[in-house]
């Protein structure tokens, strides 16, 4: 059964040799000087481009940086080296590359004003609160990347894999947040990168091993090979647990925000022209943004409506703006 699945996923006619994979993924093999020169040059340029895209909140620019970012190459090299039970030096390259990207992000963050709201930038806010779906997407990307590398006819899709896994932008966000002294936001972006890293390596190891690239090495290594896979599973679980917890918390906050908005709309139902513009949950506090032309009803009635709908002890802040909606008519009448 496994053999049939392997034959469908990777036909013998399209299977790349181990030497070909090693040549592509191991920066220390072949013309290592040229490989490393190209890697560090493209990584530095992609980091600068990604930093510019993050700071200007430009999705197109960030995607451009992901297309040329070469960081997925040594990461998949870690997966292949692990399957072969061989040290390739890829792990050290990844660590140094991460430090370089973070440093570029910190330097570029100097351009931001001191009172800049990091969470108002979608490129930053979307990468500082990772969830379980981010891990699932990264794991699927790891499988796709390994299969693409192993097949001669689809190996060219690796730039697309780099876009999906999004390796450099989270590291840039880490640097930007550290440059703005926002340690918790930096930690969130770092968790996103680490989850992508482990998922990519884990997926690559599973695919490379199942396709037979590590068969001879496994026979020679025996039990140590099994320990390596067990270690990867443990690391994967370490990432899985906090991402799952964060996903649950995010789901609950969204649920409570919806209930808070419903209660606030009922609270303002008798006030002509008043409306709830939005409800945000931040720092375990519910912020109710209200627009009204006049005075608000007593806020205690809002708290009474929320009792039983959201957990006790959650602070509620009502942010009021004076004004009303006026339909001015049609231009030209």
PDB file of C-alpha atoms in Angstrom, residues 91-287:
ATOM      1  CA  UNK A  91      21.178  24.532  11.210  1.00  0.00           C
ATOM      2  CA  UNK A  92      23.996  27.002  11.819  1.00  0.00           C
ATOM      3  CA  UNK A  93      23.201  28.795   8.569  1.00  0.00           C
ATOM      4  CA  UNK A  94      19.535  29.116   9.599  1.00  0.00           C
ATOM      5  CA  UNK A  95      20.463  30.573  13.008  1.00  0.00           C
ATOM      6  CA  UNK A  96      22.802  33.166  11.481  1.00  0.00           C
ATOM      7  CA  UNK A  97      20.224  33.982   8.783  1.00  0.00           C
ATOM      8  CA  UNK A  98      17.558  34.580  11.438  1.00  0.00           C
ATOM      9  CA  UNK A  99      19.834  36.951  13.333  1.00  0.00           C
ATOM     10  CA  UNK A 100      20.596  38.852  10.118  1.00  0.00           C
ATOM     11  CA  UNK A 101      16.921  39.308   9.206  1.00  0.00           C
ATOM     12  CA  UNK A 102      16.008  40.387  12.739  1.00  0.00           C
ATOM     13  CA  UNK A 103      18.875  42.892  12.737  1.00  0.00           C
ATOM     14  CA  UNK A 104      17.703  44.369   9.428  1.00  0.00           C
ATOM     15  CA  UNK A 105      14.200  44.737  10.851  1.00  0.00           C
ATOM     16  CA  UNK A 106      15.521  46.511  13.935  1.00  0.00           C
ATOM     17  CA  UNK A 107      17.588  48.928  11.859  1.00  0.00           C
ATOM     18  CA  UNK A 108      14.679  49.705   9.528  1.00  0.00           C
ATOM     19  CA  UNK A 109      12.347  50.306  12.499  1.00  0.00           C
ATOM     20  CA  UNK A 110      14.311  53.481  13.276  1.00  0.00           C
ATOM     21  CA  UNK A 111      12.227  55.152  10.555  1.00  0.00           C
ATOM     22  CA  UNK A 112       9.055  54.759  12.648  1.00  0.00           C
ATOM     23  CA  UNK A 113       7.888  57.608  14.914  1.00  0.00           C
ATOM     24  CA  UNK A 114       8.090  57.004  18.630  1.00  0.00           C
ATOM     25  CA  UNK A 115       4.298  56.942  19.125  1.00  0.00           C
ATOM     26  CA  UNK A 116       3.640  54.572  16.211  1.00  0.00           C
ATOM     27  CA  UNK A 117       0.875  52.020  16.911  1.00  0.00           C
ATOM     28  CA  UNK A 118       2.305  48.692  15.738  1.00  0.00           C
ATOM     29  CA  UNK A 119      -1.044  46.903  15.862  1.00  0.00           C
ATOM     30  CA  UNK A 120      -2.548  49.436  13.434  1.00  0.00           C
ATOM     31  CA  UNK A 121      -0.273  47.908  10.772  1.00  0.00           C
ATOM     32  CA  UNK A 122      -1.911  44.790   9.297  1.00  0.00           C
ATOM     33  CA  UNK A 123       1.460  43.332   8.270  1.00  0.00           C
ATOM     34  CA  UNK A 124       2.502  43.360  11.922  1.00  0.00           C
ATOM     35  CA  UNK A 125      -0.764  42.531  13.676  1.00  0.00           C
ATOM     36  CA  UNK A 126      -1.373  39.506  11.421  1.00  0.00           C
ATOM     37  CA  UNK A 127       1.982  37.996  12.408  1.00  0.00           C
ATOM     38  CA  UNK A 128       2.045  38.627  16.157  1.00  0.00           C
ATOM     39  CA  UNK A 129      -0.820  36.361  17.192  1.00  0.00           C
ATOM     40  CA  UNK A 130      -0.320  32.970  15.472  1.00  0.00           C
ATOM     41  CA  UNK A 131      -2.890  30.240  15.782  1.00  0.00           C
ATOM     42  CA  UNK A 132      -3.353  26.563  15.055  1.00  0.00           C
ATOM     43  CA  UNK A 133      -4.284  27.192  11.418  1.00  0.00           C
ATOM     44  CA  UNK A 134      -0.874  28.808  10.879  1.00  0.00           C
ATOM     45  CA  UNK A 135       0.756  25.569  12.026  1.00  0.00           C
ATOM     46  CA  UNK A 136      -1.486  23.430   9.820  1.00  0.00           C
ATOM     47  CA  UNK A 137      -0.730  25.604   6.795  1.00  0.00           C
ATOM     48  CA  UNK A 138       2.996  25.464   7.534  1.00  0.00           C
ATOM     49  CA  UNK A 139       2.901  21.685   7.870  1.00  0.00           C
ATOM     50  CA  UNK A 140       1.100  21.313   4.539  1.00  0.00           C
ATOM     51  CA  UNK A 141       3.690  23.634   3.019  1.00  0.00           C
ATOM     52  CA  UNK A 142       6.471  21.422   4.370  1.00  0.00           C
ATOM     53  CA  UNK A 143       4.951  18.404   2.639  1.00  0.00           C
ATOM     54  CA  UNK A 144       4.460  20.370  -0.582  1.00  0.00           C
ATOM     55  CA  UNK A 145       8.005  21.707  -0.513  1.00  0.00           C
ATOM     56  CA  UNK A 146       9.561  18.272   0.006  1.00  0.00           C
ATOM     57  CA  UNK A 147       7.490  16.702  -2.775  1.00  0.00           C
ATOM     58  CA  UNK A 148       8.294  19.590  -5.112  1.00  0.00           C
ATOM     59  CA  UNK A 149      12.003  19.186  -4.452  1.00  0.00           C
ATOM     60  CA  UNK A 150      11.883  15.422  -4.966  1.00  0.00           C
ATOM     61  CA  UNK A 151      10.117  15.636  -8.344  1.00  0.00           C
ATOM     62  CA  UNK A 152      11.899  16.866 -11.439  1.00  0.00           C
ATOM     63  CA  UNK A 153       8.711  18.197 -13.040  1.00  0.00           C
ATOM     64  CA  UNK A 154       7.564  20.434 -10.134  1.00  0.00           C
ATOM     65  CA  UNK A 155      10.809  21.478  -8.457  1.00  0.00           C
ATOM     66  CA  UNK A 156      10.338  24.972  -9.902  1.00  0.00           C
ATOM     67  CA  UNK A 157       7.367  25.646  -7.581  1.00  0.00           C
ATOM     68  CA  UNK A 158       9.650  26.172  -4.575  1.00  0.00           C
ATOM     69  CA  UNK A 159       9.289  29.994  -4.841  1.00  0.00           C
ATOM     70  CA  UNK A 160       5.563  29.440  -4.370  1.00  0.00           C
ATOM     71  CA  UNK A 161       6.339  27.353  -1.299  1.00  0.00           C
ATOM     72  CA  UNK A 162       8.444  30.224   0.045  1.00  0.00           C
ATOM     73  CA  UNK A 163       5.420  32.520  -0.350  1.00  0.00           C
ATOM     74  CA  UNK A 164       3.146  30.124   1.500  1.00  0.00           C
ATOM     75  CA  UNK A 165       5.486  29.419   4.393  1.00  0.00           C
ATOM     76  CA  UNK A 166       6.327  33.097   4.888  1.00  0.00           C
ATOM     77  CA  UNK A 167       9.674  32.776   6.612  1.00  0.00           C
ATOM     78  CA  UNK A 168      11.338  36.162   6.302  1.00  0.00           C
ATOM     79  CA  UNK A 169       8.398  38.519   7.107  1.00  0.00           C
ATOM     80  CA  UNK A 170       7.801  37.119  10.619  1.00  0.00           C
ATOM     81  CA  UNK A 171      11.494  37.589  11.416  1.00  0.00           C
ATOM     82  CA  UNK A 172      11.362  41.146  10.090  1.00  0.00           C
ATOM     83  CA  UNK A 173       8.360  41.786  12.358  1.00  0.00           C
ATOM     84  CA  UNK A 174      10.400  40.417  15.286  1.00  0.00           C
ATOM     85  CA  UNK A 175      13.108  42.952  14.523  1.00  0.00           C
ATOM     86  CA  UNK A 176      10.682  45.840  14.062  1.00  0.00           C
ATOM     87  CA  UNK A 177       8.901  45.062  17.337  1.00  0.00           C
ATOM     88  CA  UNK A 178      12.189  44.731  19.198  1.00  0.00           C
ATOM     89  CA  UNK A 179      13.303  48.051  17.710  1.00  0.00           C
ATOM     90  CA  UNK A 180      10.122  49.605  19.110  1.00  0.00           C
ATOM     91  CA  UNK A 181      10.649  47.855  22.486  1.00  0.00           C
ATOM     92  CA  UNK A 182       7.506  45.729  22.110  1.00  0.00           C
ATOM     93  CA  UNK A 183       8.764  42.456  23.494  1.00  0.00           C
ATOM     94  CA  UNK A 184       5.436  40.603  23.612  1.00  0.00           C
ATOM     95  CA  UNK A 185       4.632  41.384  19.991  1.00  0.00           C
ATOM     96  CA  UNK A 186       8.125  40.289  18.997  1.00  0.00           C
ATOM     97  CA  UNK A 187       7.613  37.028  20.871  1.00  0.00           C
ATOM     98  CA  UNK A 188       4.355  36.382  19.001  1.00  0.00           C
ATOM     99  CA  UNK A 189       6.049  36.857  15.620  1.00  0.00           C
ATOM    100  CA  UNK A 190       8.948  34.642  16.734  1.00  0.00           C
ATOM    101  CA  UNK A 191       6.511  31.878  17.694  1.00  0.00           C
ATOM    102  CA  UNK A 192       5.001  32.110  14.215  1.00  0.00           C
ATOM    103  CA  UNK A 193       8.426  31.712  12.607  1.00  0.00           C
ATOM    104  CA  UNK A 194       9.438  28.838  14.880  1.00  0.00           C
ATOM    105  CA  UNK A 195       6.178  27.008  14.137  1.00  0.00           C
ATOM    106  CA  UNK A 196       6.799  27.453  10.417  1.00  0.00           C
ATOM    107  CA  UNK A 197      10.381  26.262  10.856  1.00  0.00           C
ATOM    108  CA  UNK A 198       9.517  23.101  12.774  1.00  0.00           C
ATOM    109  CA  UNK A 199       6.574  22.305  10.503  1.00  0.00           C
ATOM    110  CA  UNK A 200       8.714  22.680   7.393  1.00  0.00           C
ATOM    111  CA  UNK A 201      11.492  20.469   8.799  1.00  0.00           C
ATOM    112  CA  UNK A 202       9.019  17.904  10.138  1.00  0.00           C
ATOM    113  CA  UNK A 203       7.104  17.729   6.848  1.00  0.00           C
ATOM    114  CA  UNK A 204      10.341  17.484   4.891  1.00  0.00           C
ATOM    115  CA  UNK A 205      11.667  14.657   7.074  1.00  0.00           C
ATOM    116  CA  UNK A 206       8.463  12.661   6.735  1.00  0.00           C
ATOM    117  CA  UNK A 207       8.321  13.039   2.945  1.00  0.00           C
ATOM    118  CA  UNK A 208      12.036  12.446   2.318  1.00  0.00           C
ATOM    119  CA  UNK A 209      12.023   9.347   4.534  1.00  0.00           C
ATOM    120  CA  UNK A 210       8.820   7.913   3.031  1.00  0.00           C
ATOM    121  CA  UNK A 211      10.170   8.431  -0.494  1.00  0.00           C
ATOM    122  CA  UNK A 212      13.223   6.363   0.339  1.00  0.00           C
ATOM    123  CA  UNK A 213      15.947   9.013   0.548  1.00  0.00           C
ATOM    124  CA  UNK A 214      16.941   7.934   4.016  1.00  0.00           C
ATOM    125  CA  UNK A 215      16.510   4.157   3.712  1.00  0.00           C
ATOM    126  CA  UNK A 216      20.207   3.247   3.692  1.00  0.00           C
ATOM    127  CA  UNK A 217      21.014   5.765   6.415  1.00  0.00           C
ATOM    128  CA  UNK A 218      18.163   4.433   8.564  1.00  0.00           C
ATOM    129  CA  UNK A 219      19.449   0.876   8.289  1.00  0.00           C
ATOM    130  CA  UNK A 220      22.908   1.973   9.347  1.00  0.00           C
ATOM    131  CA  UNK A 221      21.720   4.236  12.158  1.00  0.00           C
ATOM    132  CA  UNK A 222      19.028   2.005  13.666  1.00  0.00           C
ATOM    133  CA  UNK A 223      17.781   3.275  17.008  1.00  0.00           C
ATOM    134  CA  UNK A 224      19.475   6.708  16.829  1.00  0.00           C
ATOM    135  CA  UNK A 225      17.358   7.425  13.736  1.00  0.00           C
ATOM    136  CA  UNK A 226      14.204   6.709  15.677  1.00  0.00           C
ATOM    137  CA  UNK A 227      15.395   9.018  18.444  1.00  0.00           C
ATOM    138  CA  UNK A 228      15.836  11.817  15.905  1.00  0.00           C
ATOM    139  CA  UNK A 229      12.251  11.459  14.732  1.00  0.00           C
ATOM    140  CA  UNK A 230      11.038  11.298  18.331  1.00  0.00           C
ATOM    141  CA  UNK A 231      12.890  14.539  19.043  1.00  0.00           C
ATOM    142  CA  UNK A 232      11.195  16.250  16.117  1.00  0.00           C
ATOM    143  CA  UNK A 233       7.793  15.059  17.336  1.00  0.00           C
ATOM    144  CA  UNK A 234       8.508  16.508  20.800  1.00  0.00           C
ATOM    145  CA  UNK A 235       9.535  19.848  19.293  1.00  0.00           C
ATOM    146  CA  UNK A 236       6.429  19.812  17.133  1.00  0.00           C
ATOM    147  CA  UNK A 237       4.225  19.257  20.182  1.00  0.00           C
ATOM    148  CA  UNK A 238       6.007  22.093  22.028  1.00  0.00           C
ATOM    149  CA  UNK A 239       4.929  24.442  19.229  1.00  0.00           C
ATOM    150  CA  UNK A 240       1.491  22.843  18.825  1.00  0.00           C
ATOM    151  CA  UNK A 241       0.374  23.411  22.424  1.00  0.00           C
ATOM    152  CA  UNK A 242       0.793  27.220  22.642  1.00  0.00           C
ATOM    153  CA  UNK A 243      -0.624  27.744  19.150  1.00  0.00           C
ATOM    154  CA  UNK A 244      -3.676  25.674  20.039  1.00  0.00           C
ATOM    155  CA  UNK A 245      -4.116  27.637  23.262  1.00  0.00           C
ATOM    156  CA  UNK A 246      -3.841  30.923  21.396  1.00  0.00           C
ATOM    157  CA  UNK A 247      -6.404  29.728  18.849  1.00  0.00           C
ATOM    158  CA  UNK A 248      -8.852  28.857  21.630  1.00  0.00           C
ATOM    159  CA  UNK A 249      -8.331  32.236  23.295  1.00  0.00           C
ATOM    160  CA  UNK A 250      -8.834  34.059  19.987  1.00  0.00           C
ATOM    161  CA  UNK A 251     -12.038  32.102  19.332  1.00  0.00           C
ATOM    162  CA  UNK A 252     -13.393  32.938  22.778  1.00  0.00           C
ATOM    163  CA  UNK A 253     -12.506  36.634  22.443  1.00  0.00           C
ATOM    164  CA  UNK A 254     -14.284  36.807  19.088  1.00  0.00           C
ATOM    165  CA  UNK A 255     -17.313  35.105  20.618  1.00  0.00           C
ATOM    166  CA  UNK A 256     -17.362  37.457  23.613  1.00  0.00           C
ATOM    167  CA  UNK A 257     -16.844  40.490  21.356  1.00  0.00           C
ATOM    168  CA  UNK A 258     -19.903  39.518  19.361  1.00  0.00           C
ATOM    169  CA  UNK A 259     -21.980  39.126  22.497  1.00  0.00           C
ATOM    170  CA  UNK A 260     -20.710  42.463  23.801  1.00  0.00           C
ATOM    171  CA  UNK A 261     -21.699  44.190  20.559  1.00  0.00           C
ATOM    172  CA  UNK A 262     -25.203  42.682  20.698  1.00  0.00           C
ATOM    173  CA  UNK A 263     -25.626  43.843  24.307  1.00  0.00           C
ATOM    174  CA  UNK A 264     -24.319  47.331  23.454  1.00  0.00           C
ATOM    175  CA  UNK A 265     -26.730  47.686  20.519  1.00  0.00           C
ATOM    176  CA  UNK A 266     -29.623  46.731  22.810  1.00  0.00           C
ATOM    177  CA  UNK A 267     -28.302  49.235  25.354  1.00  0.00           C
ATOM    178  CA  UNK A 268     -28.423  52.044  22.751  1.00  0.00           C
ATOM    179  CA  UNK A 269     -31.692  50.955  21.140  1.00  0.00           C
ATOM    180  CA  UNK A 270     -33.656  53.806  22.742  1.00  0.00           C
ATOM    181  CA  UNK A 271     -31.115  56.536  21.862  1.00  0.00           C
ATOM    182  CA  UNK A 272     -31.963  58.125  18.474  1.00  0.00           C
ATOM    183  CA  UNK A 273     -28.986  58.256  16.113  1.00  0.00           C
ATOM    184  CA  UNK A 274     -26.671  56.283  18.396  1.00  0.00           C
ATOM    185  CA  UNK A 275     -24.743  53.289  17.046  1.00  0.00           C
ATOM    186  CA  UNK A 276     -22.001  50.849  17.983  1.00  0.00           C
ATOM    187  CA  UNK A 277     -19.162  51.318  15.517  1.00  0.00           C
ATOM    188  CA  UNK A 278     -17.008  48.425  16.733  1.00  0.00           C
ATOM    189  CA  UNK A 279     -16.058  46.252  19.680  1.00  0.00           C
ATOM    190  CA  UNK A 280     -12.403  45.342  20.228  1.00  0.00           C
ATOM    191  CA  UNK A 281     -10.796  42.964  22.709  1.00  0.00           C
ATOM    192  CA  UNK A 282      -7.308  43.980  23.820  1.00  0.00           C
ATOM    193  CA  UNK A 283      -5.317  43.170  26.962  1.00  0.00           C
ATOM    194  CA  UNK A 284      -8.301  41.193  28.313  1.00  0.00           C
ATOM    195  CA  UNK A 285     -10.475  44.338  28.125  1.00  0.00           C
ATOM    196  CA  UNK A 286     -13.571  44.923  25.990  1.00  0.00           C
ATOM    197  CA  UNK A 287     -13.518  48.293  24.227  1.00  0.00           C
TER     198      UNK A 287
END
